[in-house]
């Protein structure tokens, strides 16, 4: 029942971004002027579009807001969101917090959207069952289950120390 009620609000997110790649095969080993001497004054960068996919969930149908991961939309020049019912909308970034890997999108010209009810983790207990629902590849929803392994977990990374995480063993697609 939980999956059936939440699944319509789980979305697939397609992003595109423009990436520049240096064409100088010697990298920083030689000055660009040496490369230009032999190959002329042509542009030394190649621009191409890089696409990626991810999941999100509609958290506010009235305001057309989607919660997703910051890494899904990082550097995106375009964002397209597809619902389980097949409808598609352009998305625009409202805000993101890379430290917590969260982002909020607004769906343009969207109406009559499903919405997932937000939970409250204040009464969560270790050993409690959790469900992860995603749509990272656009095939429809993927569902996995697991348990809460720890609460108030602290993680130290190169970017800093992050605290108050809920740890679970539910499998999540990269």
Coordinates of N, CA, C and O in Angstrom, one line a residue:
X1 N 0.8 -1.2 0.0 CA 0.0 0.0 0.0 C 0.9 1.3 0.0 O 0.5 2.2 -0.7
X2 N 1.9 1.3 0.7 CA 2.8 2.4 0.8 C 3.4 2.8 -0.6 O 3.4 3.9 -1.0
X3 N 3.9 1.7 -1.3 CA 4.5 1.9 -2.6 C 3.4 2.5 -3.5 O 3.7 3.4 -4.3
X4 N 2.2 1.9 -3.5 CA 1.2 2.3 -4.4 C 0.8 3.8 -4.2 O 0.5 4.5 -5.1
X5 N 0.8 4.2 -2.9 CA 0.4 5.6 -2.7 C 1.5 6.6 -3.0 O 1.2 7.7 -3.4
X6 N 2.8 6.2 -2.8 CA 3.9 7.1 -3.0 C 4.4 7.1 -4.5 O 4.8 8.2 -5.0
X7 N 4.3 6.0 -5.2 CA 4.9 5.8 -6.5 C 4.6 6.9 -7.5 O 5.4 7.3 -8.3
X8 N 3.3 7.3 -7.6 CA 3.0 8.4 -8.6 C 3.7 9.7 -8.4 O 3.9 10.4 -9.3
X9 N 4.2 9.9 -7.2 CA 4.9 11.2 -6.9 C 6.4 11.1 -7.1 O 7.2 12.1 -7.0
X10 N 6.9 9.8 -7.4 CA 8.3 9.6 -7.7 C 8.6 9.9 -9.1 O 7.9 9.4 -10.0
X11 N 9.6 10.7 -9.4 CA 9.8 11.2 -10.8 C 11.2 10.8 -11.3 O 12.1 10.5 -10.5
X12 N 11.3 10.8 -12.6 CA 12.6 10.6 -13.3 C 13.1 12.0 -13.7 O 12.4 12.8 -14.3
X13 N 14.4 12.3 -13.5 CA 15.0 13.6 -13.8 C 16.1 13.4 -14.8 O 17.0 12.6 -14.6
X14 N 15.9 14.1 -16.0 CA 16.9 14.1 -17.0 C 17.6 15.4 -17.0 O 16.9 16.5 -17.0
X15 N 18.9 15.5 -17.0 CA 19.6 16.8 -17.0 C 20.6 16.7 -18.1 O 21.1 15.7 -18.6
X16 N 21.0 17.9 -18.5 CA 22.0 18.1 -19.5 C 22.9 19.3 -19.1 O 22.4 20.2 -18.4
X17 N 24.2 19.2 -19.3 CA 25.0 20.3 -19.0 C 26.1 20.4 -20.1 O 26.5 19.4 -20.7
X18 N 26.6 21.6 -20.3 CA 27.6 21.8 -21.3 C 29.0 21.6 -20.6 O 29.3 22.2 -19.6
X19 N 29.8 20.8 -21.2 CA 31.1 20.5 -20.6 C 32.2 20.9 -21.6 O 32.0 20.7 -22.8
X20 N 33.2 21.5 -21.1 CA 34.3 21.9 -22.0 C 35.5 21.0 -21.7 O 35.9 20.8 -20.5
X21 N 36.2 20.6 -22.7 CA 37.3 19.7 -22.6 C 38.5 20.3 -23.4 O 38.3 20.7 -24.5
X22 N 39.6 20.4 -22.8 CA 40.8 20.9 -23.4 C 41.3 19.9 -24.5 O 41.4 18.7 -24.3
X23 N 41.6 20.5 -25.6 CA 42.1 19.7 -26.8 C 43.6 19.5 -26.8 O 44.1 18.6 -27.5
X24 N 44.3 20.3 -26.1 CA 45.8 20.2 -26.1 C 46.2 18.8 -25.5 O 46.0 18.5 -24.4
X25 N 46.8 18.0 -26.4 CA 47.1 16.6 -25.9 C 48.2 16.6 -24.9 O 48.4 15.6 -24.2
X26 N 48.9 17.7 -24.7 CA 50.0 17.7 -23.8 C 49.6 18.3 -22.4 O 50.4 18.3 -21.5
X27 N 48.3 18.7 -22.3 CA 47.8 19.2 -21.1 C 48.7 20.4 -20.6 O 49.0 21.3 -21.4
X28 N 49.0 20.4 -19.4 CA 49.8 21.6 -18.8 C 51.3 21.3 -19.0 O 52.1 22.2 -18.5
X29 N 51.7 20.3 -19.7 CA 53.1 20.0 -19.8 C 53.8 21.0 -20.7 O 54.9 21.4 -20.4
X30 N 53.1 21.6 -21.7 CA 53.6 22.6 -22.6 C 52.7 23.8 -22.6 O 51.4 23.6 -22.5
X31 N 53.2 24.9 -22.7 CA 52.4 26.2 -22.9 C 51.5 26.1 -24.1 O 51.9 25.5 -25.1
X32 N 50.3 26.6 -24.0 CA 49.4 26.6 -25.2 C 50.0 27.3 -26.4 O 49.6 27.0 -27.5
X33 N 50.9 28.2 -26.2 CA 51.5 28.9 -27.3 C 52.3 27.9 -28.2 O 52.3 28.1 -29.5
X34 N 53.0 27.0 -27.6 CA 53.7 25.9 -28.4 C 52.7 25.1 -29.2 O 52.9 24.9 -30.4
X35 N 51.6 24.7 -28.6 CA 50.6 24.0 -29.3 C 50.0 24.8 -30.5 O 49.8 24.3 -31.6
X36 N 49.7 26.1 -30.2 CA 49.2 26.9 -31.2 C 50.2 27.1 -32.4 O 49.8 27.3 -33.5
X37 N 51.5 27.1 -32.1 CA 52.5 27.3 -33.1 C 52.4 26.2 -34.2 O 52.5 26.5 -35.4
X38 N 52.1 25.0 -33.8 CA 52.0 23.9 -34.7 C 50.6 23.7 -35.3 O 50.4 23.2 -36.4
X39 N 49.6 24.1 -34.5 CA 48.2 23.8 -34.9 C 47.4 25.0 -35.2 O 46.2 24.9 -35.5
X40 N 48.0 26.2 -35.2 CA 47.2 27.4 -35.5 C 46.5 28.0 -34.3 O 46.6 27.5 -33.2
X41 N 45.7 29.0 -34.6 CA 45.0 29.7 -33.5 C 43.6 29.2 -33.3 O 42.8 29.9 -32.8
X42 N 43.4 28.0 -33.6 CA 42.0 27.4 -33.4 C 41.7 27.3 -31.9 O 42.6 27.3 -31.0
X43 N 40.4 27.2 -31.6 CA 39.9 27.1 -30.3 C 40.5 25.8 -29.7 O 40.4 24.7 -30.3
X44 N 41.0 25.8 -28.5 CA 41.7 24.7 -27.9 C 40.7 23.9 -26.9 O 41.1 23.1 -26.2
X45 N 39.4 24.2 -27.0 CA 38.5 23.5 -26.2 C 37.4 22.9 -27.1 O 37.0 23.4 -28.1
X46 N 36.9 21.8 -26.6 CA 35.7 21.2 -27.3 C 34.6 21.2 -26.3 O 34.7 20.9 -25.1
X47 N 33.4 21.6 -26.8 CA 32.2 21.7 -25.9 C 31.3 20.6 -26.4 O 31.0 20.4 -27.6
X48 N 30.7 19.9 -25.4 CA 29.7 18.9 -25.7 C 28.7 18.8 -24.6 O 28.9 19.3 -23.5
X49 N 27.6 18.2 -24.9 CA 26.5 18.1 -23.9 C 26.6 16.8 -23.2 O 26.7 15.7 -23.8
X50 N 26.6 16.8 -21.8 CA 26.7 15.6 -21.0 C 25.3 15.4 -20.4 O 24.8 16.4 -19.8
X51 N 24.8 14.3 -20.5 CA 23.4 14.0 -19.9 C 23.6 13.1 -18.7 O 24.5 12.3 -18.6
X52 N 22.6 13.2 -17.8 CA 22.6 12.3 -16.6 C 21.1 12.1 -16.2 O 20.2 12.9 -16.6
X53 N 20.9 11.1 -15.4 CA 19.6 10.7 -14.9 C 19.6 10.6 -13.4 O 20.6 10.3 -12.8
X54 N 18.4 10.8 -12.8 CA 18.3 10.7 -11.4 C 16.8 10.6 -11.0 O 15.9 10.5 -11.9
X55 N 16.5 10.5 -9.7 CA 15.2 10.4 -9.2 C 14.9 11.6 -8.3 O 15.8 12.3 -7.9
X56 N 13.6 11.8 -8.1 CA 13.1 12.9 -7.2 C 11.7 12.5 -6.7 O 11.1 11.5 -7.2
X57 N 11.2 13.3 -5.9 CA 9.8 13.1 -5.4 C 9.1 14.4 -5.3 O 9.7 15.4 -4.8
X58 N 7.9 14.5 -5.7 CA 7.0 15.7 -5.6 C 6.6 15.8 -4.1 O 5.9 14.9 -3.6
X59 N 7.0 16.9 -3.5 CA 6.8 17.1 -2.1 C 5.7 18.2 -1.9 O 5.2 18.4 -0.8
X60 N 5.4 19.0 -2.9 CA 4.4 20.1 -2.8 C 3.7 20.2 -4.2 O 4.3 20.8 -5.1
X61 N 2.5 19.6 -4.3 CA 1.9 19.6 -5.6 C 1.3 21.0 -5.9 O 1.3 21.4 -7.1
X62 N 0.9 21.7 -4.9 CA 0.3 23.0 -5.2 C 1.3 24.0 -5.8 O 1.0 24.8 -6.7
X63 N 2.6 23.9 -5.3 CA 3.6 24.8 -5.8 C 4.6 24.1 -6.8 O 5.6 24.7 -7.1
X64 N 4.2 22.9 -7.1 CA 5.0 22.1 -8.1 C 6.4 21.9 -7.8 O 7.3 22.2 -8.6
X65 N 6.7 21.5 -6.5 CA 8.1 21.4 -6.0 C 8.5 19.9 -5.9 O 7.7 19.1 -5.4
X66 N 9.7 19.7 -6.4 CA 10.3 18.3 -6.4 C 11.6 18.3 -5.5 O 12.4 19.2 -5.7
X67 N 11.7 17.4 -4.7 CA 13.0 17.2 -3.9 C 13.8 16.1 -4.6 O 13.3 15.1 -5.0
X68 N 15.1 16.4 -4.8 CA 16.0 15.5 -5.4 C 17.4 15.7 -4.8 O 17.5 16.4 -3.8
X69 N 18.4 15.0 -5.3 CA 19.8 15.1 -4.8 C 20.5 16.3 -5.6 O 20.3 16.4 -6.8
X70 N 21.3 17.0 -4.9 CA 22.1 18.1 -5.5 C 23.0 17.6 -6.6 O 23.2 18.2 -7.6
X71 N 23.5 16.4 -6.4 CA 24.5 15.8 -7.4 C 23.7 15.5 -8.7 O 24.3 15.5 -9.8
X72 N 22.4 15.3 -8.7 CA 21.6 15.0 -9.9 C 21.6 16.2 -10.8 O 21.6 16.1 -12.0
X73 N 21.4 17.4 -10.2 CA 21.2 18.6 -11.0 C 22.4 19.5 -11.1 O 22.4 20.6 -11.7
X74 N 23.5 19.1 -10.4 CA 24.7 20.0 -10.4 C 25.2 20.3 -11.8 O 25.5 19.5 -12.6
X75 N 25.3 21.6 -12.0 CA 25.8 22.2 -13.3 C 24.9 22.0 -14.4 O 25.3 22.3 -15.6
X76 N 23.6 21.6 -14.2 CA 22.7 21.4 -15.3 C 22.3 22.7 -16.0 O 22.1 23.7 -15.4
X77 N 22.3 22.6 -17.4 CA 21.9 23.7 -18.2 C 20.4 23.5 -18.5 O 19.7 24.5 -18.9
X78 N 19.9 22.3 -18.5 CA 18.5 22.0 -18.7 C 18.1 20.8 -17.8 O 18.9 19.9 -17.5
X79 N 16.9 20.9 -17.3 CA 16.3 19.9 -16.4 C 14.9 19.5 -16.9 O 14.1 20.4 -17.2
X80 N 14.7 18.2 -17.2 CA 13.4 17.7 -17.6 C 13.0 16.6 -16.7 O 13.7 15.7 -16.3
X81 N 11.7 16.7 -16.2 CA 11.2 15.8 -15.2 C 10.0 15.0 -15.8 O 9.1 15.6 -16.4
X82 N 10.0 13.7 -15.6 CA 9.0 12.8 -16.2 C 8.3 12.1 -15.0 O 9.0 11.5 -14.2
X83 N 7.0 12.2 -15.0 CA 6.2 11.5 -14.0 C 5.9 10.1 -14.4 O 6.0 9.7 -15.6
X84 N 5.5 9.3 -13.5 CA 5.1 7.9 -13.7 C 4.0 7.8 -14.8 O 3.9 6.8 -15.6
X85 N 3.1 8.8 -14.8 CA 1.9 8.8 -15.7 C 2.3 9.2 -17.1 O 1.5 9.3 -18.0
X86 N 3.6 9.5 -17.3 CA 4.1 9.9 -18.7 C 4.2 11.4 -18.9 O 4.9 11.8 -19.9
X87 N 3.6 12.2 -18.1 CA 3.7 13.6 -18.3 C 5.2 14.1 -18.1 O 5.9 13.5 -17.2
X88 N 5.6 15.1 -18.8 CA 6.9 15.7 -18.7 C 6.8 17.2 -18.5 O 6.0 17.9 -19.1
X89 N 7.8 17.7 -17.7 CA 7.8 19.2 -17.4 C 9.3 19.6 -17.4 O 10.1 18.9 -17.0
X90 N 9.5 20.9 -17.8 CA 10.8 21.5 -17.6 C 10.9 21.8 -16.1 O 9.9 22.3 -15.5
X91 N 12.0 21.7 -15.6 CA 12.3 22.0 -14.2 C 13.3 23.1 -14.1 O 14.2 23.3 -14.9
X92 N 13.1 23.9 -13.0 CA 14.1 25.0 -12.7 C 14.5 24.8 -11.3 O 13.7 24.5 -10.4
X93 N 15.8 25.1 -11.0 CA 16.4 25.0 -9.7 C 15.9 26.1 -8.8 O 16.0 27.2 -9.1
X94 N 15.3 25.7 -7.7 CA 14.9 26.7 -6.6 C 16.0 26.9 -5.7 O 16.3 28.0 -5.3
X95 N 16.7 25.8 -5.3 CA 17.8 25.9 -4.4 C 18.4 24.6 -4.1 O 17.8 23.5 -4.4
X96 N 19.7 24.6 -3.7 CA 20.4 23.3 -3.4 C 21.3 23.5 -2.3 O 21.8 24.6 -2.0
X97 N 21.6 22.4 -1.6 CA 22.6 22.3 -0.5 C 23.5 21.2 -0.8 O 23.2 20.0 -0.4
X98 N 24.6 21.4 -1.4 CA 25.6 20.3 -1.8 C 26.1 19.6 -0.5 O 26.4 18.4 -0.6
X99 N 26.2 20.2 0.6 CA 26.7 19.6 1.8 C 25.7 18.5 2.3 O 26.2 17.4 2.8
X100 N 24.4 18.6 2.0 CA 23.5 17.6 2.4 C 23.0 16.8 1.2 O 22.1 16.0 1.3
X101 N 23.5 17.2 0.0 CA 23.2 16.6 -1.3 C 21.7 16.6 -1.5 O 21.0 15.7 -2.0
X102 N 21.1 17.8 -1.3 CA 19.6 18.0 -1.5 C 19.4 19.2 -2.4 O 20.2 20.2 -2.4
X103 N 18.4 19.1 -3.3 CA 18.0 20.2 -4.1 C 16.5 20.2 -4.3 O 15.8 19.2 -4.2
X104 N 15.9 21.4 -4.5 CA 14.5 21.6 -4.8 C 14.3 22.2 -6.2 O 15.0 23.1 -6.5
X105 N 13.4 21.5 -6.9 CA 13.1 22.0 -8.3 C 11.7 22.5 -8.3 O 10.8 22.0 -7.6
X106 N 11.4 23.4 -9.2 CA 10.1 23.9 -9.5 C 9.7 23.4 -10.9 O 10.5 23.5 -11.9
X107 N 8.5 22.7 -11.1 CA 8.1 22.2 -12.4 C 7.3 23.3 -13.1 O 6.3 23.8 -12.5
X108 N 7.7 23.7 -14.2 CA 7.1 24.8 -15.0 C 5.8 24.3 -15.6 O 5.7 23.2 -16.2
X109 N 4.7 25.1 -15.5 CA 3.4 24.8 -16.1 C 2.8 23.5 -15.7 O 2.1 22.9 -16.5
X110 N 3.1 23.1 -14.5 CA 2.5 21.8 -14.0 C 1.3 22.0 -13.2 O 1.2 23.0 -12.5
X111 N 0.3 21.1 -13.4 CA -0.9 21.2 -12.5 C -1.3 19.7 -12.3 O -0.9 18.8 -12.9
X112 N -2.2 19.6 -11.3 CA -2.8 18.3 -11.0 C -1.7 17.2 -10.8 O -1.8 16.1 -11.3
X113 N -0.8 17.6 -9.9 CA 0.3 16.7 -9.6 C 0.1 15.8 -8.4 O -0.6 16.3 -7.4
X114 N 0.6 14.6 -8.4 CA 0.5 13.8 -7.2 C 1.5 14.3 -6.2 O 2.4 15.1 -6.5
X115 N 1.4 13.9 -4.9 CA 2.3 14.4 -3.9 C 2.6 13.3 -2.9 O 1.6 12.6 -2.5
X116 N 3.8 13.2 -2.5 CA 4.1 12.2 -1.4 C 4.0 13.0 -0.1 O 4.4 14.1 0.1
X117 N 3.4 12.3 0.9 CA 3.3 12.9 2.3 C 4.7 12.8 2.9 O 5.4 11.8 2.8
X118 N 5.1 13.9 3.5 CA 6.4 14.0 4.2 C 6.3 13.3 5.5 O 5.3 13.4 6.2
X119 N 7.4 12.6 5.9 CA 7.4 11.9 7.2 C 8.1 12.7 8.2 O 8.5 13.8 8.0
X120 N 8.1 12.1 9.4 CA 8.8 12.8 10.6 C 9.7 11.7 11.2 O 9.2 10.7 11.7
X121 N 11.0 12.0 11.2 CA 11.9 11.0 11.6 C 12.2 11.1 13.1 O 13.0 10.3 13.7
X122 N 11.5 11.9 13.8 CA 11.8 12.1 15.3 C 11.5 10.9 16.1 O 12.1 10.7 17.2
X123 N 10.6 10.0 15.6 CA 10.2 8.8 16.4 C 10.8 7.5 15.8 O 10.4 6.4 16.1
X124 N 11.7 7.7 14.8 CA 12.3 6.5 14.1 C 13.2 5.7 15.1 O 13.8 6.3 16.0
X125 N 13.2 4.4 14.9 CA 14.0 3.6 15.8 C 14.9 2.7 15.0 O 14.5 2.3 13.9
X126 N 16.0 2.3 15.6 CA 16.9 1.4 14.9 C 16.2 0.0 14.8 O 15.5 -0.4 15.7
X127 N 16.4 -0.6 13.6 CA 15.7 -1.8 13.3 C 14.4 -1.6 12.6 O 13.8 -2.6 12.1
X128 N 13.9 -0.4 12.5 CA 12.6 -0.2 11.8 C 12.8 -0.4 10.3 O 13.9 -0.1 9.7
X129 N 11.8 -0.9 9.6 CA 11.8 -1.1 8.2 C 11.7 0.2 7.4 O 10.9 1.0 7.8
X130 N 12.5 0.3 6.3 CA 12.4 1.4 5.4 C 12.2 1.0 4.0 O 12.6 -0.2 3.7
X131 N 11.7 1.8 3.2 CA 11.5 1.5 1.8 C 12.1 2.7 1.0 O 11.9 3.8 1.3
X132 N 12.8 2.3 -0.1 CA 13.4 3.3 -1.0 C 12.7 3.1 -2.4 O 12.7 2.0 -2.9
X133 N 12.1 4.2 -2.9 CA 11.5 4.1 -4.2 C 12.2 5.1 -5.1 O 12.4 6.3 -4.7
X134 N 12.6 4.7 -6.3 CA 13.3 5.6 -7.2 C 13.0 5.3 -8.6 O 12.3 4.3 -8.9
X135 N 13.4 6.2 -9.5 CA 13.2 6.1 -10.9 C 14.4 6.7 -11.7 O 14.2 7.6 -12.4
X136 N 15.6 6.2 -11.4 CA 16.8 6.8 -11.9 C 17.0 6.5 -13.4 O 17.6 7.3 -14.1
X137 N 16.4 5.5 -14.0 CA 16.7 5.2 -15.4 C 15.4 5.3 -16.3 O 15.5 5.0 -17.4
X138 N 14.3 5.8 -15.7 CA 13.1 6.0 -16.5 C 12.3 4.8 -16.9 O 11.5 4.8 -17.8
X139 N 12.6 3.7 -16.2 CA 11.9 2.4 -16.6 C 10.6 2.3 -15.7 O 10.0 1.2 -15.8
X140 N 10.3 3.2 -14.9 CA 9.3 3.0 -13.9 C 10.0 2.9 -12.6 O 11.2 3.0 -12.5
X141 N 9.2 2.8 -11.5 CA 9.8 2.8 -10.2 C 10.5 1.5 -9.8 O 10.1 0.4 -10.1
X142 N 11.7 1.7 -9.1 CA 12.4 0.7 -8.5 C 12.2 0.7 -7.0 O 12.2 1.8 -6.4
X143 N 11.9 -0.4 -6.4 CA 11.6 -0.4 -5.0 C 12.6 -1.4 -4.2 O 12.8 -2.5 -4.7
X144 N 13.1 -0.9 -3.2 CA 14.0 -1.7 -2.3 C 13.6 -1.5 -0.9 O 13.0 -0.5 -0.5
X145 N 13.9 -2.5 0.0 CA 13.6 -2.3 1.4 C 14.9 -2.6 2.2 O 15.8 -3.1 1.7
X146 N 14.9 -2.1 3.5 CA 16.0 -2.3 4.4 C 15.5 -2.0 5.8 O 14.4 -1.9 6.1
X147 N 16.5 -1.8 6.6 CA 16.2 -1.5 8.0 C 17.1 -0.2 8.4 O 18.1 0.0 7.8
X148 N 16.6 0.5 9.4 CA 17.4 1.6 9.9 C 18.5 1.0 10.8 O 18.3 0.2 11.7
X149 N 19.8 1.3 10.4 CA 21.0 0.7 11.0 C 21.5 1.5 12.2 O 22.0 1.0 13.1
X150 N 21.3 2.9 12.0 CA 21.8 3.8 13.0 C 21.1 5.1 12.9 O 20.6 5.5 11.8
X151 N 21.1 5.9 14.0 CA 20.5 7.2 14.0 C 21.6 8.2 14.5 O 22.6 7.8 15.1
X152 N 21.5 9.4 14.1 CA 22.4 10.5 14.4 C 23.8 10.1 14.1 O 24.8 10.4 14.8
X153 N 24.0 9.5 12.9 CA 25.3 9.1 12.4 C 26.1 10.3 12.0 O 25.6 11.2 11.4
X154 N 27.4 10.3 12.3 CA 28.4 11.3 11.8 C 29.3 10.7 10.8 O 29.8 9.6 11.0
X155 N 29.5 11.4 9.7 CA 30.4 11.0 8.6 C 31.4 12.1 8.4 O 31.1 13.2 8.2
X156 N 32.7 11.6 8.3 CA 33.8 12.6 8.0 C 34.3 12.3 6.6 O 34.5 11.2 6.2
X157 N 34.3 13.4 5.8 CA 34.8 13.3 4.4 C 35.8 14.4 4.1 O 36.1 15.2 5.0
X158 N 36.3 14.4 2.9 CA 37.3 15.4 2.6 C 36.6 16.8 2.6 O 37.3 17.8 2.8
X159 N 35.3 16.8 2.4 CA 34.6 18.1 2.4 C 34.2 18.6 3.7 O 33.8 19.7 3.9
X160 N 34.3 17.8 4.8 CA 34.0 18.2 6.1 C 33.3 17.1 6.9 O 33.2 15.9 6.4
X161 N 32.7 17.4 8.0 CA 32.0 16.5 8.9 C 30.5 16.8 8.8 O 30.1 17.9 8.9
X162 N 29.8 15.7 8.5 CA 28.4 15.8 8.4 C 27.7 15.0 9.5 O 28.2 13.9 9.8
X163 N 26.7 15.6 10.2 CA 26.2 14.9 11.3 C 24.7 14.7 11.2 O 24.0 15.2 10.3
X164 N 24.1 13.9 12.1 CA 22.7 13.7 12.3 C 22.1 12.9 11.1 O 21.0 13.3 10.6
X165 N 22.8 12.0 10.5 CA 22.3 11.2 9.4 C 21.6 9.9 9.9 O 21.9 9.4 11.0
X166 N 20.6 9.4 9.1 CA 20.0 8.2 9.4 C 20.6 7.2 8.5 O 20.6 7.3 7.3
X167 N 21.2 6.1 9.0 CA 21.9 5.1 8.2 C 20.9 3.9 8.0 O 20.3 3.5 8.9
X168 N 20.9 3.5 6.7 CA 20.0 2.4 6.4 C 20.8 1.4 5.4 O 21.7 1.9 4.8
X169 N 20.3 0.2 5.3 CA 21.0 -0.7 4.4 C 20.1 -0.9 3.2 O 20.4 -1.8 2.4
X170 N 19.1 -0.1 3.0 CA 18.2 -0.2 1.7 C 19.1 0.1 0.5 O 19.8 1.1 0.5
X171 N 19.1 -0.8 -0.4 CA 19.9 -0.7 -1.6 C 19.4 0.5 -2.4 O 18.2 0.6 -2.7
X172 N 20.3 1.4 -2.8 CA 20.0 2.6 -3.6 C 20.9 2.6 -4.9 O 22.1 2.5 -4.8
X173 N 20.2 2.7 -6.1 CA 21.0 2.7 -7.3 C 21.9 4.0 -7.3 O 21.5 5.0 -6.8
X174 N 23.1 3.9 -7.9 CA 24.0 5.0 -7.9 C 23.4 6.1 -8.8 O 22.6 5.9 -9.7

